[in-house]
GROMACS .gro file of C-alpha atoms in nm:
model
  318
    1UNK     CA    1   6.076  -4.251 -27.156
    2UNK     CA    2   6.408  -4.093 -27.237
    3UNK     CA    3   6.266  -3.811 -27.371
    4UNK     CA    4   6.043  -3.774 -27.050
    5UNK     CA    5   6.378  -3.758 -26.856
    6UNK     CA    6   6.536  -3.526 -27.072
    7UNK     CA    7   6.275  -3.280 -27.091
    8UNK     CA    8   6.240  -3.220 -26.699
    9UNK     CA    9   6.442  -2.934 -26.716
   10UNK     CA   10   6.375  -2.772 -26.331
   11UNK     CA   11   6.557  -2.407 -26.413
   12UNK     CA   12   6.689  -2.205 -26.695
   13UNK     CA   13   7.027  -2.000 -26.602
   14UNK     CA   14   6.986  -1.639 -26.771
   15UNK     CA   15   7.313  -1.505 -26.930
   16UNK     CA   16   7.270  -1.180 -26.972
   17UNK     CA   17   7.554  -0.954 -26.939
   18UNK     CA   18   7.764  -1.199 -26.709
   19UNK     CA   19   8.121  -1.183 -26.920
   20UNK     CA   20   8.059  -0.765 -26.868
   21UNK     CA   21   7.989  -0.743 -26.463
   22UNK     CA   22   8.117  -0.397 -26.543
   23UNK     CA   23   7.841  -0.240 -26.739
   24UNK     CA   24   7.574  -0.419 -26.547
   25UNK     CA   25   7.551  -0.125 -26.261
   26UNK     CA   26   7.512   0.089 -26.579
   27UNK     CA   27   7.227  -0.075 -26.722
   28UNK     CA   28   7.090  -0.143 -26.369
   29UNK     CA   29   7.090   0.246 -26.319
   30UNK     CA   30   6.961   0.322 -26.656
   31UNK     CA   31   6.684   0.046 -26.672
   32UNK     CA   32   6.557   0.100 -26.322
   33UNK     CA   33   6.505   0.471 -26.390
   34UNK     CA   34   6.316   0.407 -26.712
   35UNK     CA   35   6.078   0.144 -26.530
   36UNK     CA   36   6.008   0.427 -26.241
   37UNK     CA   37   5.901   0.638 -26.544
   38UNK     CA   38   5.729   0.395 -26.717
   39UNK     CA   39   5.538   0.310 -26.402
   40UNK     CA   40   5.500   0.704 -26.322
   41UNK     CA   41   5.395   0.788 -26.646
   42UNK     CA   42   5.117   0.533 -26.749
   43UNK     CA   43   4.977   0.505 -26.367
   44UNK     CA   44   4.909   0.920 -26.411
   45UNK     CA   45   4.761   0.871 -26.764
   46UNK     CA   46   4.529   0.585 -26.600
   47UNK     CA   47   4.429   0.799 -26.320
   48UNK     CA   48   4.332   1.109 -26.516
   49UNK     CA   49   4.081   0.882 -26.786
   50UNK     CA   50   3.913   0.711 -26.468
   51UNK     CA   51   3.864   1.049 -26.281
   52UNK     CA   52   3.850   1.305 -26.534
   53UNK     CA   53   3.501   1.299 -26.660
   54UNK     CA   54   3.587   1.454 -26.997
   55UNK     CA   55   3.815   1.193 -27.090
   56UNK     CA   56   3.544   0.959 -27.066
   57UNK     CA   57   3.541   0.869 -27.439
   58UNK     CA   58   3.681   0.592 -27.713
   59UNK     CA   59   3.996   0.723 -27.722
   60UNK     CA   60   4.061   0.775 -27.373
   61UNK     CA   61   3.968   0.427 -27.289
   62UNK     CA   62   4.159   0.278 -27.545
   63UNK     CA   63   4.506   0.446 -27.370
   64UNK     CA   64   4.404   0.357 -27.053
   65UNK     CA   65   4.400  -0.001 -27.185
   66UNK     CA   66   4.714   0.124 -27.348
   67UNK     CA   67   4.892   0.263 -27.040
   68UNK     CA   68   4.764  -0.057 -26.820
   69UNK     CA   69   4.921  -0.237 -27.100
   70UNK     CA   70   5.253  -0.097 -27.062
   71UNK     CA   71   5.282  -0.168 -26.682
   72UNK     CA   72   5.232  -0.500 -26.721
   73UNK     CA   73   5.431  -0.569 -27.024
   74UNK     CA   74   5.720  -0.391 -26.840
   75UNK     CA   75   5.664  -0.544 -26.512
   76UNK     CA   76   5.651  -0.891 -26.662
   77UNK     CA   77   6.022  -0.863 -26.747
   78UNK     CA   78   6.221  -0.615 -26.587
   79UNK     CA   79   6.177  -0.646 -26.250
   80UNK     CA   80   6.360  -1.002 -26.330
   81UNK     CA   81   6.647  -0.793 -26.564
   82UNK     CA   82   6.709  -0.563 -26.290
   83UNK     CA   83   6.721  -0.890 -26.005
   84UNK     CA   84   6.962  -1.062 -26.274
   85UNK     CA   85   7.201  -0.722 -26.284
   86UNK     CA   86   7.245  -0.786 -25.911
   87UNK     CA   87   7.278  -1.208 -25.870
   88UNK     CA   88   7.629  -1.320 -25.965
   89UNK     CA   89   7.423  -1.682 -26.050
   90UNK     CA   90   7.095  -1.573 -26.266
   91UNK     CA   91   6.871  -1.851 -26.296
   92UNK     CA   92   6.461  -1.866 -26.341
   93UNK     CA   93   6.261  -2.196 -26.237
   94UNK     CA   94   6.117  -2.352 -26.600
   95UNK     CA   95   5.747  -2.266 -26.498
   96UNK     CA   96   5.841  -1.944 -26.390
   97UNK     CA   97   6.012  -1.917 -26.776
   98UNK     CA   98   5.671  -1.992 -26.936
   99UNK     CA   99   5.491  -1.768 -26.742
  100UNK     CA  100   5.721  -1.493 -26.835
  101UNK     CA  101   5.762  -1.578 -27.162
  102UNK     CA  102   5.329  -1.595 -27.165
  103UNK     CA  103   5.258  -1.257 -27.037
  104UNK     CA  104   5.567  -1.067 -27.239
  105UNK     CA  105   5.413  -1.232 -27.579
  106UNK     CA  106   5.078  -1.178 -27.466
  107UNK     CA  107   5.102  -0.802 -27.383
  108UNK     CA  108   5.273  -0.762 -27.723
  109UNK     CA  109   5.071  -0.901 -27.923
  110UNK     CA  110   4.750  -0.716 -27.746
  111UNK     CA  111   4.961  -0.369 -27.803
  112UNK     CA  112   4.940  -0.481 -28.171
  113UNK     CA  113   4.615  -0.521 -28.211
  114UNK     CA  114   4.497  -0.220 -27.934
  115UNK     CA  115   4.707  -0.011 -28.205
  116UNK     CA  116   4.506  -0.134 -28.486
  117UNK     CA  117   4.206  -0.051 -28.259
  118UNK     CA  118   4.295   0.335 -28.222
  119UNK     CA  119   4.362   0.388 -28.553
  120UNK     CA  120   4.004   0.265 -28.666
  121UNK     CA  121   3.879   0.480 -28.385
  122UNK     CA  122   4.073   0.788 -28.509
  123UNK     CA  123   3.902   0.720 -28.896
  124UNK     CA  124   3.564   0.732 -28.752
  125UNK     CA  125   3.623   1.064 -28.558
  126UNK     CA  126   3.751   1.241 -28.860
  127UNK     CA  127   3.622   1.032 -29.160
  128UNK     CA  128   3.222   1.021 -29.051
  129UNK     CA  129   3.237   1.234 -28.763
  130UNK     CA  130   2.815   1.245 -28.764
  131UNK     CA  131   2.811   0.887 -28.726
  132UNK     CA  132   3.084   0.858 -28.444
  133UNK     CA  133   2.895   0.828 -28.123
  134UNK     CA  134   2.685   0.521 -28.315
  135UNK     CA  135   2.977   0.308 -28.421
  136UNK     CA  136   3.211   0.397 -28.123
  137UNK     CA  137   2.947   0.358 -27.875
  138UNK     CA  138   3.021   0.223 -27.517
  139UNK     CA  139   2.889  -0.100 -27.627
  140UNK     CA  140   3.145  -0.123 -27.934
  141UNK     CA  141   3.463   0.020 -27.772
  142UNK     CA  142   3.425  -0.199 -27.468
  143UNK     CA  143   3.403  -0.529 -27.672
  144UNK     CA  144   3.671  -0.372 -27.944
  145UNK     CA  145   3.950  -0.364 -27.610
  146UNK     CA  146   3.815  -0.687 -27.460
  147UNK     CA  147   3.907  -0.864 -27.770
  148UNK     CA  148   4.243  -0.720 -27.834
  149UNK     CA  149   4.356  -0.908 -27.437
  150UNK     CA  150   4.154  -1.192 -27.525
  151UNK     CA  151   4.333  -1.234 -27.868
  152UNK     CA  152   4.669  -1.131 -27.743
  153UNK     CA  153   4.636  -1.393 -27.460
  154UNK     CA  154   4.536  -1.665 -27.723
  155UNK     CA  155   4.753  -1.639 -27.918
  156UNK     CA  156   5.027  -1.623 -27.612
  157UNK     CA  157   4.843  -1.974 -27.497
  158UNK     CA  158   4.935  -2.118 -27.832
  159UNK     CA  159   5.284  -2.070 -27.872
  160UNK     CA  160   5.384  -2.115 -27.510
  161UNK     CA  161   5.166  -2.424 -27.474
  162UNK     CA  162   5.423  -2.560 -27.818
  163UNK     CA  163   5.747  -2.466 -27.675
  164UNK     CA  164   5.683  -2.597 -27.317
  165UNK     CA  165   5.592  -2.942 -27.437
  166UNK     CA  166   5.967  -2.927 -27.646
  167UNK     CA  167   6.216  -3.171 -27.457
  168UNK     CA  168   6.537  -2.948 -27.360
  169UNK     CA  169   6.839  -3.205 -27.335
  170UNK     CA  170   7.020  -3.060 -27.086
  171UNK     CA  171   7.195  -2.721 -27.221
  172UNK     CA  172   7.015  -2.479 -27.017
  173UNK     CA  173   7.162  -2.154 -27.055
  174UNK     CA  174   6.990  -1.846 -27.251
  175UNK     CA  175   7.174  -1.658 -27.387
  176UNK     CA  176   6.933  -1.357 -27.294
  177UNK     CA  177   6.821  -1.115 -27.026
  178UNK     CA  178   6.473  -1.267 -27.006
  179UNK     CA  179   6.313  -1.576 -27.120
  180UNK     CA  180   6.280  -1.456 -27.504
  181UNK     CA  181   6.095  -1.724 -27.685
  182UNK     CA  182   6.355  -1.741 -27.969
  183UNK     CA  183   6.642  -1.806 -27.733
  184UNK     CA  184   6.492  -2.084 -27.499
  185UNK     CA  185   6.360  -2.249 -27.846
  186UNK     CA  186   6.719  -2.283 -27.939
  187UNK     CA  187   6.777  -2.498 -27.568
  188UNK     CA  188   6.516  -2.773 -27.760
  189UNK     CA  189   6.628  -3.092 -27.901
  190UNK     CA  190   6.352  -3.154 -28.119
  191UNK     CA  191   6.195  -3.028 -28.469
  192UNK     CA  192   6.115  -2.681 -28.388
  193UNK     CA  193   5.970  -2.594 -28.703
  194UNK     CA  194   5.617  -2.633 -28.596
  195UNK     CA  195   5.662  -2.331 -28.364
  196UNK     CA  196   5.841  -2.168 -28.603
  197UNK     CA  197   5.533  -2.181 -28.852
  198UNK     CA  198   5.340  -2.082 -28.616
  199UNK     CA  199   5.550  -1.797 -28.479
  200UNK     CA  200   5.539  -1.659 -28.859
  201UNK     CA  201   5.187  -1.766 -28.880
  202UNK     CA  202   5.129  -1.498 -28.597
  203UNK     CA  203   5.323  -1.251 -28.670
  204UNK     CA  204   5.134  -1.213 -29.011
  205UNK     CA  205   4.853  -1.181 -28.799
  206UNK     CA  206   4.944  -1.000 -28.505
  207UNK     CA  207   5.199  -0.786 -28.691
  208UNK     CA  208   5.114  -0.765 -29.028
  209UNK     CA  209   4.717  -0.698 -29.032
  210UNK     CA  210   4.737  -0.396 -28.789
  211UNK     CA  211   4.989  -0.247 -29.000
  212UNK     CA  212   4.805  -0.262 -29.313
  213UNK     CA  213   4.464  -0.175 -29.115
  214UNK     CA  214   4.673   0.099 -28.970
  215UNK     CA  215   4.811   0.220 -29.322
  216UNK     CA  216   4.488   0.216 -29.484
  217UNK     CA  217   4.288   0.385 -29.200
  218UNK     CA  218   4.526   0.686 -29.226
  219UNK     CA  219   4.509   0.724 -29.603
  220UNK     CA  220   4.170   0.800 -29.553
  221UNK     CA  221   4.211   1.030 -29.269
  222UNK     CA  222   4.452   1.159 -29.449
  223UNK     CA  223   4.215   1.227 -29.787
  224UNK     CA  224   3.953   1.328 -29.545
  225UNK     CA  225   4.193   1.594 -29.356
  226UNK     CA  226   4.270   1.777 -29.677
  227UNK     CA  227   3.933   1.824 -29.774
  228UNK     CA  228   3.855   2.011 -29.503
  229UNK     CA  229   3.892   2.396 -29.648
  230UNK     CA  230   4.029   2.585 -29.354
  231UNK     CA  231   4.379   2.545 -29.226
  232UNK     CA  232   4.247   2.569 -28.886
  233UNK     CA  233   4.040   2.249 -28.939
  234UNK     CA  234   4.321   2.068 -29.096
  235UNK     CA  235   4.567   2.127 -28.803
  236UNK     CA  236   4.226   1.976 -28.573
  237UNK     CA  237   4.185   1.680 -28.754
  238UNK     CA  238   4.599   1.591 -28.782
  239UNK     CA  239   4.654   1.684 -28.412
  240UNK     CA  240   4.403   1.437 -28.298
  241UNK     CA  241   4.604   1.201 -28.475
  242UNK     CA  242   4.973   1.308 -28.430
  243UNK     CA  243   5.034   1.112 -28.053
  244UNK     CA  244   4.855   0.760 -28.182
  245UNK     CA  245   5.072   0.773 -28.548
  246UNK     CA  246   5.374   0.888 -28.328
  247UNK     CA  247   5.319   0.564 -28.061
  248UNK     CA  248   5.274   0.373 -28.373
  249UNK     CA  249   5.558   0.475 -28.566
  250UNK     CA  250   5.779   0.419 -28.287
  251UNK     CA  251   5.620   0.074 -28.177
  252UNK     CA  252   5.631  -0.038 -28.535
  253UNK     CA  253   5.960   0.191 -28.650
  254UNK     CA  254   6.157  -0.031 -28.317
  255UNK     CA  255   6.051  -0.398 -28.431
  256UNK     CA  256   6.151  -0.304 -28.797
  257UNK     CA  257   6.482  -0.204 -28.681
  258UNK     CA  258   6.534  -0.493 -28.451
  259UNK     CA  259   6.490  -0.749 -28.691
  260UNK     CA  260   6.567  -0.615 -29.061
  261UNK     CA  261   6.909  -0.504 -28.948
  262UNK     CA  262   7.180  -0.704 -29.121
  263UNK     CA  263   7.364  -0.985 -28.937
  264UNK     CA  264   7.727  -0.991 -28.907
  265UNK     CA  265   7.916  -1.172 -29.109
  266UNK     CA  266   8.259  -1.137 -28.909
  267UNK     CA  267   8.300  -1.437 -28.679
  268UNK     CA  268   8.491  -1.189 -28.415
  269UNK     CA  269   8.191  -0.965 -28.442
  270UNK     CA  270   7.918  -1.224 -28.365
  271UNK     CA  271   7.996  -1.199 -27.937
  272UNK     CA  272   7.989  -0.841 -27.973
  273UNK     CA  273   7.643  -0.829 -28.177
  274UNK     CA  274   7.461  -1.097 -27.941
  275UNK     CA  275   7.544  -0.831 -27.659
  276UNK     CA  276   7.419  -0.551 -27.904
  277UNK     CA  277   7.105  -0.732 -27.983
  278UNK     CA  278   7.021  -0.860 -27.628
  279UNK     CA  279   7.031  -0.491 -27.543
  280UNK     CA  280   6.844  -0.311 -27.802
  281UNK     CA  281   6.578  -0.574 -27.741
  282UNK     CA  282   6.602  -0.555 -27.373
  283UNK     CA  283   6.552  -0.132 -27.420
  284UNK     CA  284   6.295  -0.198 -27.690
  285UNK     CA  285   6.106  -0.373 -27.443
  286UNK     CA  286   6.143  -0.043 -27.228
  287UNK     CA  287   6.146   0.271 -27.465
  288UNK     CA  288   5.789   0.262 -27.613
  289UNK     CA  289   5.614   0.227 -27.266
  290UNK     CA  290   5.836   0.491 -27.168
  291UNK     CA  291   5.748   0.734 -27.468
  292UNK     CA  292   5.396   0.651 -27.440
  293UNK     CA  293   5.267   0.865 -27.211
  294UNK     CA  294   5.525   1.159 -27.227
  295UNK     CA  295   5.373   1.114 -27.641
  296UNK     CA  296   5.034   1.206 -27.536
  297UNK     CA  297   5.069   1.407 -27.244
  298UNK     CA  298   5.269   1.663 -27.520
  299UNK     CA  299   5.052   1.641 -27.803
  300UNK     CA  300   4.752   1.587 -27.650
  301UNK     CA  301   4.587   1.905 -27.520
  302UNK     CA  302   4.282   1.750 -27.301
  303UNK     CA  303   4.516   1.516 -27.116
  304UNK     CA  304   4.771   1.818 -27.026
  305UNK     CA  305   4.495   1.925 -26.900
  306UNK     CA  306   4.340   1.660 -26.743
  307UNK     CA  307   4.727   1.592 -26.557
  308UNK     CA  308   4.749   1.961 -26.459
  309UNK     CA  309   4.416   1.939 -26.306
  310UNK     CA  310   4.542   1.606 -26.111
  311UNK     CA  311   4.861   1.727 -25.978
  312UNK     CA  312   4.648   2.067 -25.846
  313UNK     CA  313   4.405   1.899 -25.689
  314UNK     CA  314   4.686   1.678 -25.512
  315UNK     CA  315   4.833   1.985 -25.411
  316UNK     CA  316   4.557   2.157 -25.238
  317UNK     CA  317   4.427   1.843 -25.071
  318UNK     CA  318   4.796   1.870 -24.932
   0.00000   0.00000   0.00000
C-alpha cells in the first residue's frame, strides 16, 4: 500500500535550461526556426510522392513514410521544449510524460528500422535490377513500411508499459527538456535493471541489426557498382544511393557521438556537461529531420524535379 501511495506521482516538473533564463530566448529562436523547416521541408517531400505520379515507386514511398516520420517525431517533443522556453514553472502531467516518452521512442525506433528498409530496397535496384519490380512489388513495400510502425510502436509499448508501472517516491524533477526515458528512470525508487535489460535488449535490435543489415547491403552495392564498366553507370548506381547513406550516416554518425563521447571526470565540469548533453540531444532530436529533406531534395534529381514542378504549379494556379 505504501508503494501505491508513493507511486501516484500526478506531474513531472521539466528542468531544462531554468538556472540559464538567458539563453532560453536563444534556443527558443533557434529551435522554433528548425521545427518550421522541419515541418516545411518533409510536408513538401510528402506532397510531391502523393501527387507526382513518377515518384510513385519503393523508394519514394519509403521517404514519404520517412518525411511523415519526421513530423511526428519532432512534433511529439518540441512543441513542449519550445512551451517550456517560455513558462517560468515547466511541468508535464505523468500521463502526458508516458505518452511523450511513447511516441518519441516509438518514432525512433521505426526510423531505425525504415533505414534498414531503404537500404535493402537500394540493393535490389542495383544488385538484381531484372528482378526489382518482383521483390519490391506494391504488395512487399507496403507490408515492409507497415511493419517498421508496427515494430517501432511495440517495442515503444514495452518499455513505456515497464517504466510507468516503477513507483517514483516523490523527487519529481527531470533533469531534461522532455520526458527522456533515461532521466525519468532515474526519478524511480525501485530495481530498474529490468528496463535497463531491456533498453539494451532493444537497442541491439533496433540499433544494432539495421546497422549491420545496412553495412552489409552496401558492400554489395558497392561490389556490384564497380562492376559496372562505364564511369557513367557507376556515378548512376552511387547517386541513387548517396541521399539514403548520407541520412544514414548522419542518423547513425549523431547517436554514436551522443553516447560514445567520454564523460567528465571533473566534478566542476559535471553541471556544465548535463547542460551540454541535454542540448546536443535536444538538437539531435531536431537536426536529422531537418537535413532530411534538404538531403534528398539536393541529391536527388527526380524529387528537384518533382518540387520545382509543385511550387510552378502553385504559382500559376495563383
Amino acid at each position: 500500500m505504501e508503494v501505491a501511495n508513493q507511486s501516484l506521482v500526478a506531474e513531472f516538473v521539466l528542468l531544462g535550461l531554468s538556472d540559464q533564463p538567458k539563453l532560453e530566448t536563444t534556443f527558443f529562436v533557434l529551435l522554433l526556426s528548425m521545427y518550421l523547416v522541419i515541418l516545411l521541408g518533409n510536408g513538401i517531400l510528402i506532397l510531391v510522392t502523393i501527387l507526382d505520379s513518377q515518384l510513385h515507386t519503393p523508394m519514394y514511398f519509403f521517404l514519404g513514410n520517412l518525411s511523415f516520420l519526421d513530423i511526428c517525431y519532432t512534433t511529439s517533443s518540441i512543441p513542449l521544449v519550445l512551451d517550456g522556453f517560455l513558462t517560468p514553472r515547466k511541468t508535464i502531467s505523468f500521463s502526458g510524460c508516458a505518452v511523450q516518452m511513447f511516441l518519441s521512442f516509438a518514432m525512433g525506433a521505426t526510423e531505425c528500422v525504415l533505414l534498414g528498409m531503404m537500404a535493402f530496397d537500394r540493393y535490389v535496384a542495383i544488385c538484381n535490377p531484372l528482378r526489382y519490380p518482383v521483390v519490391m512489388s506494391k504488395a512487399a513495400y507496403v507490408p515492409m513500411a507497415a511493419s517498421s510502425w508496427v515494430a517501432g510502436g511495440a517495442n515503444s509499448l514495452v518499455q513505456i508499459s515497464l517504466a510507468v508501472q516503477l513507483p517514483f517516491c516523490g523527487d519529481n524533477v527531470i533533469n531534461h527538456f522532455t520526458c527522456e526515458i533515461l532521466a525519468v528512470l532515474k526519478l524511480a525508487c525501485a530495481d530498474i535493471s529490468i528496463n535497463v535489460i531491456s533498453m539494451e535488449v532493444a537497442n541491439v535490435i533496433f540499433l544494432g541489426v539495421p546497422v549491420l543489415f545496412i553495412f552489409v547491403s552496401y558492400i554489395f552495392i558497392l561490389t556490384t557498382s564497380l562492376r559496372i564498366p562505364s564511369a557513367e553507370g557507376q556515378q548512376k548506381a552511387f547517386s541513387t544511393c548517396s541521399a539514403h547513406l548520407t541520412v544514414v550516416v548522419i542518423f547513425y554518425g549523431t547517436i554514436l557521438f551522443m553516447y560514445a563521447k567520454p564523460k567528465s571526470k571533473d566534478p566542476l565540469g559535471v553541471d556544465k556537461q548535463d547542460v551540454s548533453d541535454k542540448l546536443i540531444s535536444l538538437f539531435y532530436g531536431a537536426l536529422t529531420p531537418m537535413l532530411n529533406p534538404i538531403i534528398y531534395s539536393l541529391r536527388n534529381k527526380d524529387v528537384k524535379v518533382a518540387v520545382k514542378k509543385l511550387v510552378t504549379q502553385k504559382c500559376f494556379a495563383q
